[in-house]
mmCIF file of N, CA and C in Angstrom:
data_model
loop_
_atom_site.group_PDB
_atom_site.id
_atom_site.type_symbol
_atom_site.label_atom_id
_atom_site.label_comp_id
_atom_site.label_asym_id
_atom_site.label_seq_id
_atom_site.Cartn_x
_atom_site.Cartn_y
_atom_site.Cartn_z
ATOM 1 N N UNK N 1293 -45.820 20.749 -17.149
ATOM 2 C CA UNK N 1293 -45.310 21.187 -16.046
ATOM 3 C C UNK N 1293 -44.809 19.412 -14.876
ATOM 4 N N UNK N 1294 -44.164 19.229 -14.554
ATOM 5 C CA UNK N 1294 -43.951 18.096 -13.687
ATOM 6 C C UNK N 1294 -44.275 17.936 -12.682
ATOM 7 N N UNK N 1295 -44.414 16.522 -11.989
ATOM 8 C CA UNK N 1295 -45.452 16.046 -10.721
ATOM 9 C C UNK N 1295 -43.969 16.274 -9.911
ATOM 10 N N UNK N 1296 -44.082 17.180 -8.148
ATOM 11 C CA UNK N 1296 -42.626 16.758 -7.895
ATOM 12 C C UNK N 1296 -42.759 16.518 -6.118
ATOM 13 N N UNK N 1297 -42.379 15.571 -5.553
ATOM 14 C CA UNK N 1297 -42.902 15.146 -4.964
ATOM 15 C C UNK N 1297 -41.510 15.657 -3.859
ATOM 16 N N UNK N 1298 -41.946 16.134 -2.236
ATOM 17 C CA UNK N 1298 -40.846 15.541 -1.808
ATOM 18 C C UNK N 1298 -40.803 14.866 -0.370
ATOM 19 N N UNK N 1299 -40.070 14.106 -0.345
ATOM 20 C CA UNK N 1299 -38.965 13.349 0.736
ATOM 21 C C UNK N 1299 -38.762 13.706 1.812
ATOM 22 N N UNK N 1300 -39.255 13.413 2.502
ATOM 23 C CA UNK N 1300 -39.019 14.073 4.146
ATOM 24 C C UNK N 1300 -38.409 13.347 5.031
ATOM 25 N N UNK N 1301 -37.000 13.039 4.955
ATOM 26 C CA UNK N 1301 -36.036 11.539 5.426
ATOM 27 C C UNK N 1301 -36.774 12.522 6.787
ATOM 28 N N UNK N 1302 -37.085 11.233 8.211
ATOM 29 C CA UNK N 1302 -36.813 11.434 9.644
ATOM 30 C C UNK N 1302 -36.110 9.999 10.180
ATOM 31 N N UNK N 1303 -36.791 8.708 8.933
ATOM 32 C CA UNK N 1303 -36.556 7.792 10.550
ATOM 33 C C UNK N 1303 -34.976 7.095 9.540
ATOM 34 N N UNK N 1304 -34.741 7.051 8.361
ATOM 35 C CA UNK N 1304 -33.976 6.960 7.719
ATOM 36 C C UNK N 1304 -32.978 7.614 6.881
ATOM 37 N N UNK N 1305 -31.431 7.974 6.447
ATOM 38 C CA UNK N 1305 -30.579 8.164 6.069
ATOM 39 C C UNK N 1305 -30.759 8.790 4.146
ATOM 40 N N UNK N 1306 -31.076 9.650 3.704
ATOM 41 C CA UNK N 1306 -30.107 9.573 2.270
ATOM 42 C C UNK N 1306 -30.128 7.676 2.697
ATOM 43 N N UNK N 1307 -28.832 7.554 2.533
ATOM 44 C CA UNK N 1307 -28.379 6.286 1.484
ATOM 45 C C UNK N 1307 -28.596 4.914 2.388
ATOM 46 N N UNK N 1308 -29.472 5.159 3.508
ATOM 47 C CA UNK N 1308 -30.469 4.308 3.180
ATOM 48 C C UNK N 1308 -31.965 4.203 2.563
ATOM 49 N N UNK N 1309 -32.930 4.964 2.186
ATOM 50 C CA UNK N 1309 -34.242 5.925 1.665
ATOM 51 C C UNK N 1309 -33.373 5.923 0.311
ATOM 52 N N UNK N 1310 -32.597 6.210 -0.943
ATOM 53 C CA UNK N 1310 -32.561 6.504 -1.846
ATOM 54 C C UNK N 1310 -32.035 5.204 -2.656
ATOM 55 N N UNK N 1311 -32.094 3.964 -2.777
ATOM 56 C CA UNK N 1311 -31.732 2.705 -3.361
ATOM 57 C C UNK N 1311 -32.881 2.470 -3.560
ATOM 58 N N UNK N 1312 -33.423 2.284 -2.565
ATOM 59 C CA UNK N 1312 -35.537 1.874 -2.286
ATOM 60 C C UNK N 1312 -36.065 2.769 -3.613
ATOM 61 N N UNK N 1313 -35.868 4.063 -3.110
ATOM 62 C CA UNK N 1313 -37.031 4.364 -4.533
ATOM 63 C C UNK N 1313 -36.496 4.692 -5.818
ATOM 64 N N UNK N 1314 -34.725 4.659 -6.112
ATOM 65 C CA UNK N 1314 -34.403 4.025 -6.759
ATOM 66 C C UNK N 1314 -34.622 2.576 -7.638
ATOM 67 N N UNK N 1315 -34.587 1.950 -7.025
ATOM 68 C CA UNK N 1315 -35.245 0.612 -7.079
ATOM 69 C C UNK N 1315 -36.412 0.644 -7.327
ATOM 70 N N UNK N 1316 -37.153 1.455 -6.946
ATOM 71 C CA UNK N 1316 -38.934 1.828 -7.185
ATOM 72 C C UNK N 1316 -38.786 1.675 -9.461
ATOM 73 N N UNK N 1317 -38.098 2.517 -9.060
ATOM 74 C CA UNK N 1317 -38.446 3.669 -11.252
ATOM 75 C C UNK N 1317 -37.332 2.437 -11.487
ATOM 76 N N UNK N 1318 -36.354 1.376 -11.712
ATOM 77 C CA UNK N 1318 -35.804 0.714 -12.231
ATOM 78 C C UNK N 1318 -36.685 -0.304 -12.306
ATOM 79 N N UNK N 1319 -37.851 -1.192 -11.360
ATOM 80 C CA UNK N 1319 -38.641 -2.045 -10.920
ATOM 81 C C UNK N 1319 -39.661 -1.655 -12.678
ATOM 82 N N UNK N 1320 -39.934 -0.020 -13.142
ATOM 83 C CA UNK N 1320 -41.045 0.658 -14.081
ATOM 84 C C UNK N 1320 -40.260 0.610 -15.275
ATOM 85 N N UNK N 1321 -38.894 -0.165 -15.212
ATOM 86 C CA UNK N 1321 -38.280 0.397 -16.263
ATOM 87 C C UNK N 1321 -37.870 1.940 -16.719
ATOM 88 N N UNK N 1322 -37.615 2.365 -15.301
ATOM 89 C CA UNK N 1322 -37.266 3.032 -15.976
ATOM 90 C C UNK N 1322 -36.002 4.399 -15.835
ATOM 91 N N UNK N 1323 -35.882 5.293 -15.857
ATOM 92 C CA UNK N 1323 -34.068 5.739 -15.597
ATOM 93 C C UNK N 1323 -34.217 7.473 -15.214
ATOM 94 N N UNK N 1324 -33.098 6.886 -14.064
ATOM 95 C CA UNK N 1324 -32.946 8.458 -13.238
ATOM 96 C C UNK N 1324 -31.848 9.096 -13.028
ATOM 97 N N UNK N 1325 -31.818 10.050 -13.153
ATOM 98 C CA UNK N 1325 -31.023 11.299 -12.802
ATOM 99 C C UNK N 1325 -31.066 11.560 -11.196
ATOM 100 N N UNK N 1326 -29.680 11.321 -10.636
ATOM 101 C CA UNK N 1326 -30.016 12.002 -9.083
ATOM 102 C C UNK N 1326 -28.683 13.362 -9.064
ATOM 103 N N UNK N 1327 -29.439 14.510 -8.910
ATOM 104 C CA UNK N 1327 -28.647 15.245 -8.590
ATOM 105 C C UNK N 1327 -28.026 15.857 -7.482
ATOM 106 N N UNK N 1328 -26.525 16.014 -6.920
ATOM 107 C CA UNK N 1328 -26.851 15.599 -5.638
ATOM 108 C C UNK N 1328 -25.793 17.380 -5.445
ATOM 109 N N UNK N 1329 -25.716 17.714 -4.232
ATOM 110 C CA UNK N 1329 -25.661 18.985 -3.425
ATOM 111 C C UNK N 1329 -23.610 19.370 -4.268
ATOM 112 N N UNK N 1330 -23.422 18.533 -3.852
ATOM 113 C CA UNK N 1330 -21.273 18.898 -3.723
ATOM 114 C C UNK N 1330 -21.707 16.901 -4.191
ATOM 115 N N UNK N 1331 -19.288 17.192 -4.102
ATOM 116 C CA UNK N 1331 -19.077 16.385 -5.149
ATOM 117 C C UNK N 1331 -19.255 15.055 -3.941
ATOM 118 N N UNK N 1332 -18.660 15.249 -2.317
ATOM 119 C CA UNK N 1332 -18.879 14.323 -1.452
ATOM 120 C C UNK N 1332 -19.654 13.163 -1.767
ATOM 121 N N UNK N 1333 -20.986 14.120 -1.792
ATOM 122 C CA UNK N 1333 -22.404 13.021 -1.574
ATOM 123 C C UNK N 1333 -22.179 12.602 -2.132
ATOM 124 N N UNK N 1334 -21.403 12.997 -3.440
ATOM 125 C CA UNK N 1334 -22.342 12.220 -5.116
ATOM 126 C C UNK N 1334 -21.480 10.909 -4.829
ATOM 127 N N UNK N 1335 -19.825 11.043 -4.442
ATOM 128 C CA UNK N 1335 -18.665 9.362 -3.920
ATOM 129 C C UNK N 1335 -19.829 8.676 -3.074
ATOM 130 N N UNK N 1336 -20.204 9.484 -1.493
ATOM 131 C CA UNK N 1336 -20.670 8.770 -1.037
ATOM 132 C C UNK N 1336 -22.467 7.620 -0.995
ATOM 133 N N UNK N 1337 -23.120 8.512 -2.020
ATOM 134 C CA UNK N 1337 -24.178 7.217 -2.325
ATOM 135 C C UNK N 1337 -23.029 6.765 -3.943
ATOM 136 N N UNK N 1338 -23.015 7.123 -4.443
ATOM 137 C CA UNK N 1338 -22.166 5.864 -5.381
ATOM 138 C C UNK N 1338 -21.905 4.725 -4.728
ATOM 139 N N UNK N 1339 -21.071 4.570 -3.825
ATOM 140 C CA UNK N 1339 -20.560 3.262 -2.712
ATOM 141 C C UNK N 1339 -21.986 3.023 -2.435
ATOM 142 N N UNK N 1340 -23.169 3.914 -2.091
ATOM 143 C CA UNK N 1340 -24.186 2.959 -0.748
ATOM 144 C C UNK N 1340 -25.221 2.454 -2.139
ATOM 145 N N UNK N 1341 -25.260 2.611 -3.035
ATOM 146 C CA UNK N 1341 -25.326 2.187 -4.379
ATOM 147 C C UNK N 1341 -25.069 1.022 -4.544
ATOM 148 N N UNK N 1342 -23.394 0.977 -4.638
ATOM 149 C CA UNK N 1342 -22.930 -0.347 -4.793
ATOM 150 C C UNK N 1342 -23.052 -1.445 -4.292
ATOM 151 N N UNK N 1343 -23.283 -0.625 -2.334
ATOM 152 C CA UNK N 1343 -23.521 -2.103 -0.992
ATOM 153 C C UNK N 1343 -24.453 -2.343 -0.347
ATOM 154 N N UNK N 1344 -25.997 -1.237 -1.465
ATOM 155 C CA UNK N 1344 -27.016 -1.676 -1.485
ATOM 156 C C UNK N 1344 -27.596 -3.095 -1.391
ATOM 157 N N UNK N 1345 -28.435 -3.542 0.206
ATOM 158 C CA UNK N 1345 -28.901 -5.337 -0.316
ATOM 159 C C UNK N 1345 -30.712 -5.153 -0.667
ATOM 160 N N UNK N 1346 -30.988 -3.996 -0.501
ATOM 161 C CA UNK N 1346 -31.857 -3.890 -0.486
ATOM 162 C C UNK N 1346 -32.270 -2.086 -2.046
ATOM 163 N N UNK N 1347 -33.430 -2.884 -3.007
ATOM 164 C CA UNK N 1347 -32.582 -3.841 -3.527
ATOM 165 C C UNK N 1347 -30.776 -4.410 -3.722
ATOM 166 N N UNK N 1348 -30.808 -5.314 -4.075
ATOM 167 C CA UNK N 1348 -29.292 -5.648 -4.520
ATOM 168 C C UNK N 1348 -28.743 -5.229 -5.998
ATOM 169 N N UNK N 1349 -29.183 -4.960 -6.393
ATOM 170 C CA UNK N 1349 -28.117 -4.392 -7.461
ATOM 171 C C UNK N 1349 -28.997 -3.083 -8.505
ATOM 172 N N UNK N 1350 -28.103 -1.440 -8.429
ATOM 173 C CA UNK N 1350 -28.742 -0.125 -8.448
ATOM 174 C C UNK N 1350 -27.949 -0.045 -9.816
ATOM 175 N N UNK N 1351 -27.663 -0.617 -11.049
ATOM 176 C CA UNK N 1351 -26.592 -0.476 -11.949
ATOM 177 C C UNK N 1351 -26.229 1.588 -12.532
ATOM 178 N N UNK N 1352 -25.230 1.426 -12.016
ATOM 179 C CA UNK N 1352 -25.086 3.540 -12.991
ATOM 180 C C UNK N 1352 -24.288 3.428 -12.999
ATOM 181 N N UNK N 1353 -24.243 4.931 -13.020
ATOM 182 C CA UNK N 1353 -22.654 5.455 -13.399
ATOM 183 C C UNK N 1353 -22.976 6.892 -12.909
ATOM 184 N N UNK N 1354 -21.444 7.630 -13.620
ATOM 185 C CA UNK N 1354 -20.370 8.952 -12.676
ATOM 186 C C UNK N 1354 -20.249 9.379 -14.238
ATOM 187 N N UNK N 1355 -19.775 10.384 -13.980
ATOM 188 C CA UNK N 1355 -18.396 11.268 -15.217
ATOM 189 C C UNK N 1355 -17.443 10.478 -14.947
ATOM 190 N N UNK N 1356 -17.551 9.999 -13.662
ATOM 191 C CA UNK N 1356 -15.903 8.803 -13.452
ATOM 192 C C UNK N 1356 -15.617 7.953 -14.346
ATOM 193 N N UNK N 1357 -17.335 6.924 -14.407
ATOM 194 C CA UNK N 1357 -16.896 5.877 -15.040
ATOM 195 C C UNK N 1357 -17.660 5.910 -15.742
ATOM 196 N N UNK N 1358 -18.217 6.977 -16.036
ATOM 197 C CA UNK N 1358 -18.581 7.324 -18.023
ATOM 198 C C UNK N 1358 -19.868 6.444 -18.984
ATOM 199 N N UNK N 1359 -20.259 6.685 -20.284
ATOM 200 C CA UNK N 1359 -21.081 5.619 -20.918
ATOM 201 C C UNK N 1359 -22.245 6.188 -20.333
ATOM 202 N N UNK N 1360 -22.660 7.330 -19.711
ATOM 203 C CA UNK N 1360 -23.044 7.670 -19.882
ATOM 204 C C UNK N 1360 -25.028 6.821 -20.222
ATOM 205 N N UNK N 1361 -24.649 7.175 -21.300
ATOM 206 C CA UNK N 1361 -26.449 7.076 -22.435
ATOM 207 C C UNK N 1361 -26.842 5.590 -22.143
ATOM 208 N N UNK N 1362 -25.356 4.674 -21.029
ATOM 209 C CA UNK N 1362 -26.033 3.176 -21.363
ATOM 210 C C UNK N 1362 -25.993 2.951 -19.730
ATOM 211 N N UNK N 1363 -26.060 4.085 -18.556
ATOM 212 C CA UNK N 1363 -26.768 3.768 -17.248
ATOM 213 C C UNK N 1363 -28.060 4.668 -17.157
ATOM 214 N N UNK N 1364 -28.365 3.724 -16.404
ATOM 215 C CA UNK N 1364 -30.052 3.546 -15.410
ATOM 216 C C UNK N 1364 -30.561 4.398 -14.921
ATOM 217 N N UNK N 1365 -29.176 4.769 -13.669
ATOM 218 C CA UNK N 1365 -29.103 5.933 -12.986
ATOM 219 C C UNK N 1365 -27.961 6.287 -12.839
ATOM 220 N N UNK N 1366 -28.031 8.006 -13.253
ATOM 221 C CA UNK N 1366 -26.468 8.394 -13.583
ATOM 222 C C UNK N 1366 -26.665 9.735 -12.301
ATOM 223 N N UNK N 1367 -25.627 9.293 -11.860
ATOM 224 C CA UNK N 1367 -25.070 10.476 -11.069
ATOM 225 C C UNK N 1367 -24.187 11.323 -10.344
ATOM 226 N N UNK N 1368 -24.861 12.614 -10.606
ATOM 227 C CA UNK N 1368 -23.903 14.089 -10.807
ATOM 228 C C UNK N 1368 -24.434 15.384 -9.944
ATOM 229 N N UNK N 1369 -23.405 16.674 -10.328
ATOM 230 C CA UNK N 1369 -23.409 17.664 -9.603
ATOM 231 C C UNK N 1369 -24.116 18.616 -10.290
ATOM 232 N N UNK N 1370 -23.735 17.935 -11.862
ATOM 233 C CA UNK N 1370 -24.502 18.663 -12.662
ATOM 234 C C UNK N 1370 -25.859 19.426 -13.205
ATOM 235 N N UNK N 1371 -25.823 20.218 -12.932
ATOM 236 C CA UNK N 1371 -27.507 20.467 -14.014
ATOM 237 C C UNK N 1371 -27.702 20.237 -15.080
ATOM 238 N N UNK N 1372 -27.478 19.650 -16.443
ATOM 239 C CA UNK N 1372 -27.391 19.711 -17.107
ATOM 240 C C UNK N 1372 -28.228 18.519 -17.962
ATOM 241 N N UNK N 1373 -29.210 18.803 -18.980
ATOM 242 C CA UNK N 1373 -29.557 18.003 -19.408
ATOM 243 C C UNK N 1373 -30.066 15.902 -19.529
ATOM 244 N N UNK N 1374 -30.954 15.208 -19.081
ATOM 245 C CA UNK N 1374 -30.343 14.381 -18.645
ATOM 246 C C UNK N 1374 -28.997 13.552 -19.780
ATOM 247 N N UNK N 1375 -28.485 13.113 -19.464
ATOM 248 C CA UNK N 1375 -27.853 12.106 -20.087
ATOM 249 C C UNK N 1375 -27.942 10.885 -20.765
ATOM 250 N N UNK N 1376 -28.494 10.240 -19.562
ATOM 251 C CA UNK N 1376 -29.271 9.114 -19.826
ATOM 252 C C UNK N 1376 -30.311 9.655 -19.915
ATOM 253 N N UNK N 1377 -31.578 10.123 -20.552
ATOM 254 C CA UNK N 1377 -33.336 10.081 -21.290
ATOM 255 C C UNK N 1377 -33.810 9.723 -19.778
ATOM 256 N N UNK N 1378 -33.475 9.761 -18.422
ATOM 257 C CA UNK N 1378 -34.090 9.792 -17.355
ATOM 258 C C UNK N 1378 -34.909 10.919 -17.587
ATOM 259 N N UNK N 1379 -36.375 9.789 -17.016
ATOM 260 C CA UNK N 1379 -38.000 11.008 -16.548
ATOM 261 C C UNK N 1379 -38.092 11.343 -15.677
ATOM 262 N N UNK N 1380 -36.730 10.593 -14.095
ATOM 263 C CA UNK N 1380 -37.127 10.510 -13.073
ATOM 264 C C UNK N 1380 -35.678 11.662 -12.623
ATOM 265 N N UNK N 1381 -36.412 12.745 -11.812
ATOM 266 C CA UNK N 1381 -35.496 13.294 -11.545
ATOM 267 C C UNK N 1381 -35.068 13.141 -9.817
ATOM 268 N N UNK N 1382 -33.534 13.092 -8.636
ATOM 269 C CA UNK N 1382 -33.422 12.799 -7.392
ATOM 270 C C UNK N 1382 -33.116 14.134 -6.880
ATOM 271 N N UNK N 1383 -34.117 15.337 -6.527
ATOM 272 C CA UNK N 1383 -32.695 16.610 -5.630
ATOM 273 C C UNK N 1383 -31.929 15.970 -4.791
ATOM 274 N N UNK N 1384 -30.940 15.742 -3.906
ATOM 275 C CA UNK N 1384 -30.410 15.288 -2.557
ATOM 276 C C UNK N 1384 -29.663 16.597 -2.143
ATOM 277 N N UNK N 1385 -29.870 16.742 -1.260
ATOM 278 C CA UNK N 1385 -28.604 17.496 0.069
ATOM 279 C C UNK N 1385 -29.191 19.030 -0.869
ATOM 280 N N UNK N 1386 -30.530 19.831 -1.026
ATOM 281 C CA UNK N 1386 -30.621 21.089 -1.188
ATOM 282 C C UNK N 1386 -30.063 21.107 -2.852
ATOM 283 N N UNK N 1387 -30.037 20.939 -3.449
ATOM 284 C CA UNK N 1387 -29.531 20.938 -5.336
ATOM 285 C C UNK N 1387 -30.677 21.000 -5.268
ATOM 286 N N UNK N 1388 -30.613 21.969 -6.212
ATOM 287 C CA UNK N 1388 -31.903 22.506 -6.906
ATOM 288 C C UNK N 1388 -31.381 22.562 -8.704
ATOM 289 N N UNK N 1389 -32.271 22.342 -10.018
ATOM 290 C CA UNK N 1389 -32.346 21.994 -11.459
ATOM 291 C C UNK N 1389 -33.741 23.223 -11.903
ATOM 292 N N UNK N 1390 -32.717 24.008 -12.219
ATOM 293 C CA UNK N 1390 -33.789 25.109 -14.022
ATOM 294 C C UNK N 1390 -33.986 24.195 -14.726
ATOM 295 N N UNK N 1391 -34.677 22.576 -14.214
ATOM 296 C CA UNK N 1391 -34.711 21.665 -16.004
ATOM 297 C C UNK N 1391 -36.124 20.930 -15.363
ATOM 298 N N UNK N 1392 -36.836 21.013 -14.097
ATOM 299 C CA UNK N 1392 -37.728 20.645 -13.669
ATOM 300 C C UNK N 1392 -38.745 19.821 -14.252
ATOM 301 N N UNK N 1393 -39.201 20.815 -15.973
ATOM 302 C CA UNK N 1393 -40.089 20.842 -16.271
ATOM 303 C C UNK N 1393 -39.978 19.402 -17.436
ATOM 304 N N UNK N 1394 -37.959 19.431 -18.035
ATOM 305 C CA UNK N 1394 -37.790 18.486 -18.673
ATOM 306 C C UNK N 1394 -38.196 17.053 -17.815
ATOM 307 N N UNK N 1395 -38.708 16.729 -16.840
ATOM 308 C CA UNK N 1395 -39.222 15.806 -16.259
ATOM 309 C C UNK N 1395 -40.090 15.121 -16.282
ATOM 310 N N UNK N 1396 -40.745 14.256 -16.068
ATOM 311 C CA UNK N 1396 -42.032 13.609 -15.480
ATOM 312 C C UNK N 1396 -42.116 14.022 -14.139
ATOM 313 N N UNK N 1397 -40.960 13.310 -13.373
ATOM 314 C CA UNK N 1397 -41.350 13.224 -11.907
ATOM 315 C C UNK N 1397 -39.885 14.257 -11.197
ATOM 316 N N UNK N 1398 -40.085 14.215 -10.381
ATOM 317 C CA UNK N 1398 -38.852 15.854 -9.858
ATOM 318 C C UNK N 1398 -38.781 14.782 -7.938
ATOM 319 N N UNK N 1399 -38.038 14.019 -7.661
ATOM 320 C CA UNK N 1399 -38.622 13.663 -6.166
ATOM 321 C C UNK N 1399 -37.365 14.237 -5.238
ATOM 322 N N UNK N 1400 -37.844 15.250 -3.765
ATOM 323 C CA UNK N 1400 -36.246 16.278 -4.137
ATOM 324 C C UNK N 1400 -36.736 15.625 -2.690
ATOM 325 N N UNK N 1401 -35.674 15.190 -1.867
ATOM 326 C CA UNK N 1401 -35.267 14.668 -0.797
ATOM 327 C C UNK N 1401 -34.017 15.304 0.219
ATOM 328 N N UNK N 1402 -35.316 15.701 1.055
ATOM 329 C CA UNK N 1402 -34.859 16.365 2.140
ATOM 330 C C UNK N 1402 -34.675 16.040 3.934
ATOM 331 N N UNK N 1403 -33.442 15.795 5.025
ATOM 332 C CA UNK N 1403 -33.458 15.519 5.684
ATOM 333 C C UNK N 1403 -33.820 15.957 6.878
ATOM 334 N N UNK N 1404 -35.160 15.911 7.558
ATOM 335 C CA UNK N 1404 -35.929 16.350 8.355
ATOM 336 C C UNK N 1404 -35.426 16.363 9.933
ATOM 337 N N UNK N 1405 -34.322 15.493 10.008
ATOM 338 C CA UNK N 1405 -33.301 16.588 11.192
ATOM 339 C C UNK N 1405 -32.878 17.936 11.328
ATOM 340 N N UNK N 1406 -32.285 18.103 10.026
ATOM 341 C CA UNK N 1406 -31.532 19.654 10.044
ATOM 342 C C UNK N 1406 -32.783 21.097 9.457
ATOM 343 N N UNK N 1407 -32.261 21.331 10.436
ATOM 344 C CA UNK N 1407 -33.712 22.854 10.703
ATOM 345 C C UNK N 1407 -33.594 23.726 9.266
ATOM 346 N N UNK N 1408 -31.576 23.602 8.608
ATOM 347 C CA UNK N 1408 -32.275 24.007 7.682
ATOM 348 C C UNK N 1408 -32.196 23.746 6.451
ATOM 349 N N UNK N 1409 -32.156 22.347 6.173
ATOM 350 C CA UNK N 1409 -32.798 21.908 5.293
ATOM 351 C C UNK N 1409 -34.051 21.934 4.986
ATOM 352 N N UNK N 1410 -34.499 21.429 6.114
ATOM 353 C CA UNK N 1410 -36.437 21.862 5.975
ATOM 354 C C UNK N 1410 -36.525 22.883 5.828
ATOM 355 N N UNK N 1411 -36.129 24.094 5.792
ATOM 356 C CA UNK N 1411 -36.494 25.218 5.459
ATOM 357 C C UNK N 1411 -35.919 25.814 3.801
ATOM 358 N N UNK N 1412 -34.848 25.562 3.264
ATOM 359 C CA UNK N 1412 -34.546 25.387 2.421
ATOM 360 C C UNK N 1412 -35.430 25.021 1.499
ATOM 361 N N UNK N 1413 -36.161 23.545 1.741
ATOM 362 C CA UNK N 1413 -37.016 22.274 0.966
ATOM 363 C C UNK N 1413 -38.504 23.058 0.811
ATOM 364 N N UNK N 1414 -38.560 24.529 2.616
ATOM 365 C CA UNK N 1414 -39.573 24.956 2.443
ATOM 366 C C UNK N 1414 -40.069 26.187 0.892
ATOM 367 N N UNK N 1415 -38.572 27.023 0.844
ATOM 368 C CA UNK N 1415 -38.497 27.433 0.266
ATOM 369 C C UNK N 1415 -38.394 27.196 -1.329
ATOM 370 N N UNK N 1416 -37.845 25.724 -1.630
ATOM 371 C CA UNK N 1416 -38.269 24.974 -2.747
ATOM 372 C C UNK N 1416 -40.006 25.196 -3.027
ATOM 373 N N UNK N 1417 -40.532 24.803 -2.718
ATOM 374 C CA UNK N 1417 -41.921 23.718 -2.794
ATOM 375 C C UNK N 1417 -42.722 25.104 -2.964
ATOM 376 N N UNK N 1418 -42.366 26.484 -2.591
ATOM 377 C CA UNK N 1418 -42.732 27.769 -2.423
ATOM 378 C C UNK N 1418 -42.751 28.055 -4.119
ATOM 379 N N UNK N 1419 -41.647 28.039 -4.681
ATOM 380 C CA UNK N 1419 -40.543 28.342 -5.482
ATOM 381 C C UNK N 1419 -41.701 27.856 -7.044
ATOM 382 N N UNK N 1420 -41.466 26.038 -6.870
ATOM 383 C CA UNK N 1420 -42.153 24.673 -7.478
ATOM 384 C C UNK N 1420 -43.333 25.694 -7.620
ATOM 385 N N UNK N 1421 -44.528 25.687 -6.388
ATOM 386 C CA UNK N 1421 -45.558 25.455 -6.652
ATOM 387 C C UNK N 1421 -46.468 27.093 -7.539
ATOM 388 N N UNK N 1422 -44.970 28.372 -7.128
ATOM 389 C CA UNK N 1422 -45.533 29.405 -7.763
ATOM 390 C C UNK N 1422 -45.068 28.989 -9.333
ATOM 391 N N UNK N 1423 -44.524 28.004 -10.254
ATOM 392 C CA UNK N 1423 -44.455 27.742 -11.054
ATOM 393 C C UNK N 1423 -45.111 26.467 -11.853
ATOM 394 N N UNK N 1424 -46.326 26.927 -11.527
ATOM 395 C CA UNK N 1424 -47.504 25.991 -11.640
ATOM 396 C C UNK N 1424 -46.786 23.555 -11.521
ATOM 397 N N UNK N 1425 -46.125 23.664 -10.729
ATOM 398 C CA UNK N 1425 -45.473 21.987 -10.925
ATOM 399 C C UNK N 1425 -47.303 22.005 -9.513
ATOM 400 N N UNK N 1426 -47.045 19.567 -10.068
ATOM 401 C CA UNK N 1426 -47.525 18.849 -8.888
ATOM 402 C C UNK N 1426 -47.294 18.907 -7.859
ATOM 403 N N UNK N 1427 -47.611 19.026 -6.516
ATOM 404 C CA UNK N 1427 -47.198 18.947 -5.477
ATOM 405 C C UNK N 1427 -47.545 17.927 -4.654
ATOM 406 N N UNK N 1428 -46.455 16.985 -3.692
ATOM 407 C CA UNK N 1428 -46.360 16.261 -3.089
ATOM 408 C C UNK N 1428 -46.117 16.273 -1.894
ATOM 409 N N UNK N 1429 -46.593 15.732 -0.998
ATOM 410 C CA UNK N 1429 -45.478 16.359 0.503
ATOM 411 C C UNK N 1429 -45.024 14.439 1.347
ATOM 412 N N UNK N 1430 -44.541 14.356 0.964
ATOM 413 C CA UNK N 1430 -44.187 12.826 2.319
ATOM 414 C C UNK N 1430 -43.766 12.850 3.068
ATOM 415 N N UNK N 1431 -43.630 11.886 3.783
ATOM 416 C CA UNK N 1431 -43.146 11.663 5.798
ATOM 417 C C UNK N 1431 -42.752 10.272 5.119
ATOM 418 N N UNK N 1432 -41.987 9.848 5.923
ATOM 419 C CA UNK N 1432 -41.199 8.452 6.450
ATOM 420 C C UNK N 1432 -42.111 8.522 7.436
ATOM 421 N N UNK N 1433 -42.946 6.907 7.726
ATOM 422 C CA UNK N 1433 -43.608 6.768 8.805
ATOM 423 C C UNK N 1433 -43.680 5.428 9.273
ATOM 424 N N UNK N 1434 -43.586 5.055 9.586
ATOM 425 C CA UNK N 1434 -42.944 3.293 11.142
ATOM 426 C C UNK N 1434 -42.954 2.915 9.554
ATOM 427 N N UNK N 1435 -44.573 2.398 8.247
ATOM 428 C CA UNK N 1435 -45.116 1.407 7.472
ATOM 429 C C UNK N 1435 -44.476 2.152 6.117
ATOM 430 N N UNK N 1436 -43.591 2.907 5.595
ATOM 431 C CA UNK N 1436 -42.502 3.617 5.249
ATOM 432 C C UNK N 1436 -42.618 5.186 4.754
ATOM 433 N N UNK N 1437 -43.325 5.111 3.479
ATOM 434 C CA UNK N 1437 -43.503 6.286 2.486
ATOM 435 C C UNK N 1437 -45.200 7.083 3.468
ATOM 436 N N UNK N 1438 -45.344 8.295 4.014
ATOM 437 C CA UNK N 1438 -47.365 8.108 3.889
ATOM 438 C C UNK N 1438 -46.964 9.881 3.250
ATOM 439 N N UNK N 1439 -48.492 9.813 2.499
ATOM 440 C CA UNK N 1439 -48.154 10.625 1.148
ATOM 441 C C UNK N 1439 -49.283 11.676 2.371
ATOM 442 N N UNK N 1440 -48.593 13.055 3.022
ATOM 443 C CA UNK N 1440 -49.742 13.538 3.702
ATOM 444 C C UNK N 1440 -50.137 15.031 3.179
ATOM 445 N N UNK N 1441 -51.160 15.207 3.397
ATOM 446 C CA UNK N 1441 -52.266 16.598 3.088
ATOM 447 C C UNK N 1441 -51.302 17.642 1.898
#
């Protein structure tokens, strides 16, 4: 079973929060897959990662750029086995995966200002708990991410 962290965005946008979380994964030598709900979001995140200043280098790729096996971060809209050998899965924009158990850690990021996104995250929490995954809940606070009860 995977460890799944639900990340409630309340202070920044996904484009601002995701680079820092991905930077932490890369700092440990890890690899990540970012599963996007739609192609438009994938393109926006692709640009945001190239333009990120904190951290300032987030090497990544998409199906369009190819060479998945060489990419430490892989952006996709397809729920497929990790083409880059990633052990971390990031779910954004309500994306869902049938492959949660194939990862060591899953980070489900959702927009706390969008009631529908919060309701959908609650449904994903219930389903993940019923499947036996270990769950944590994180919310953005003044000093960064705060783990909540």
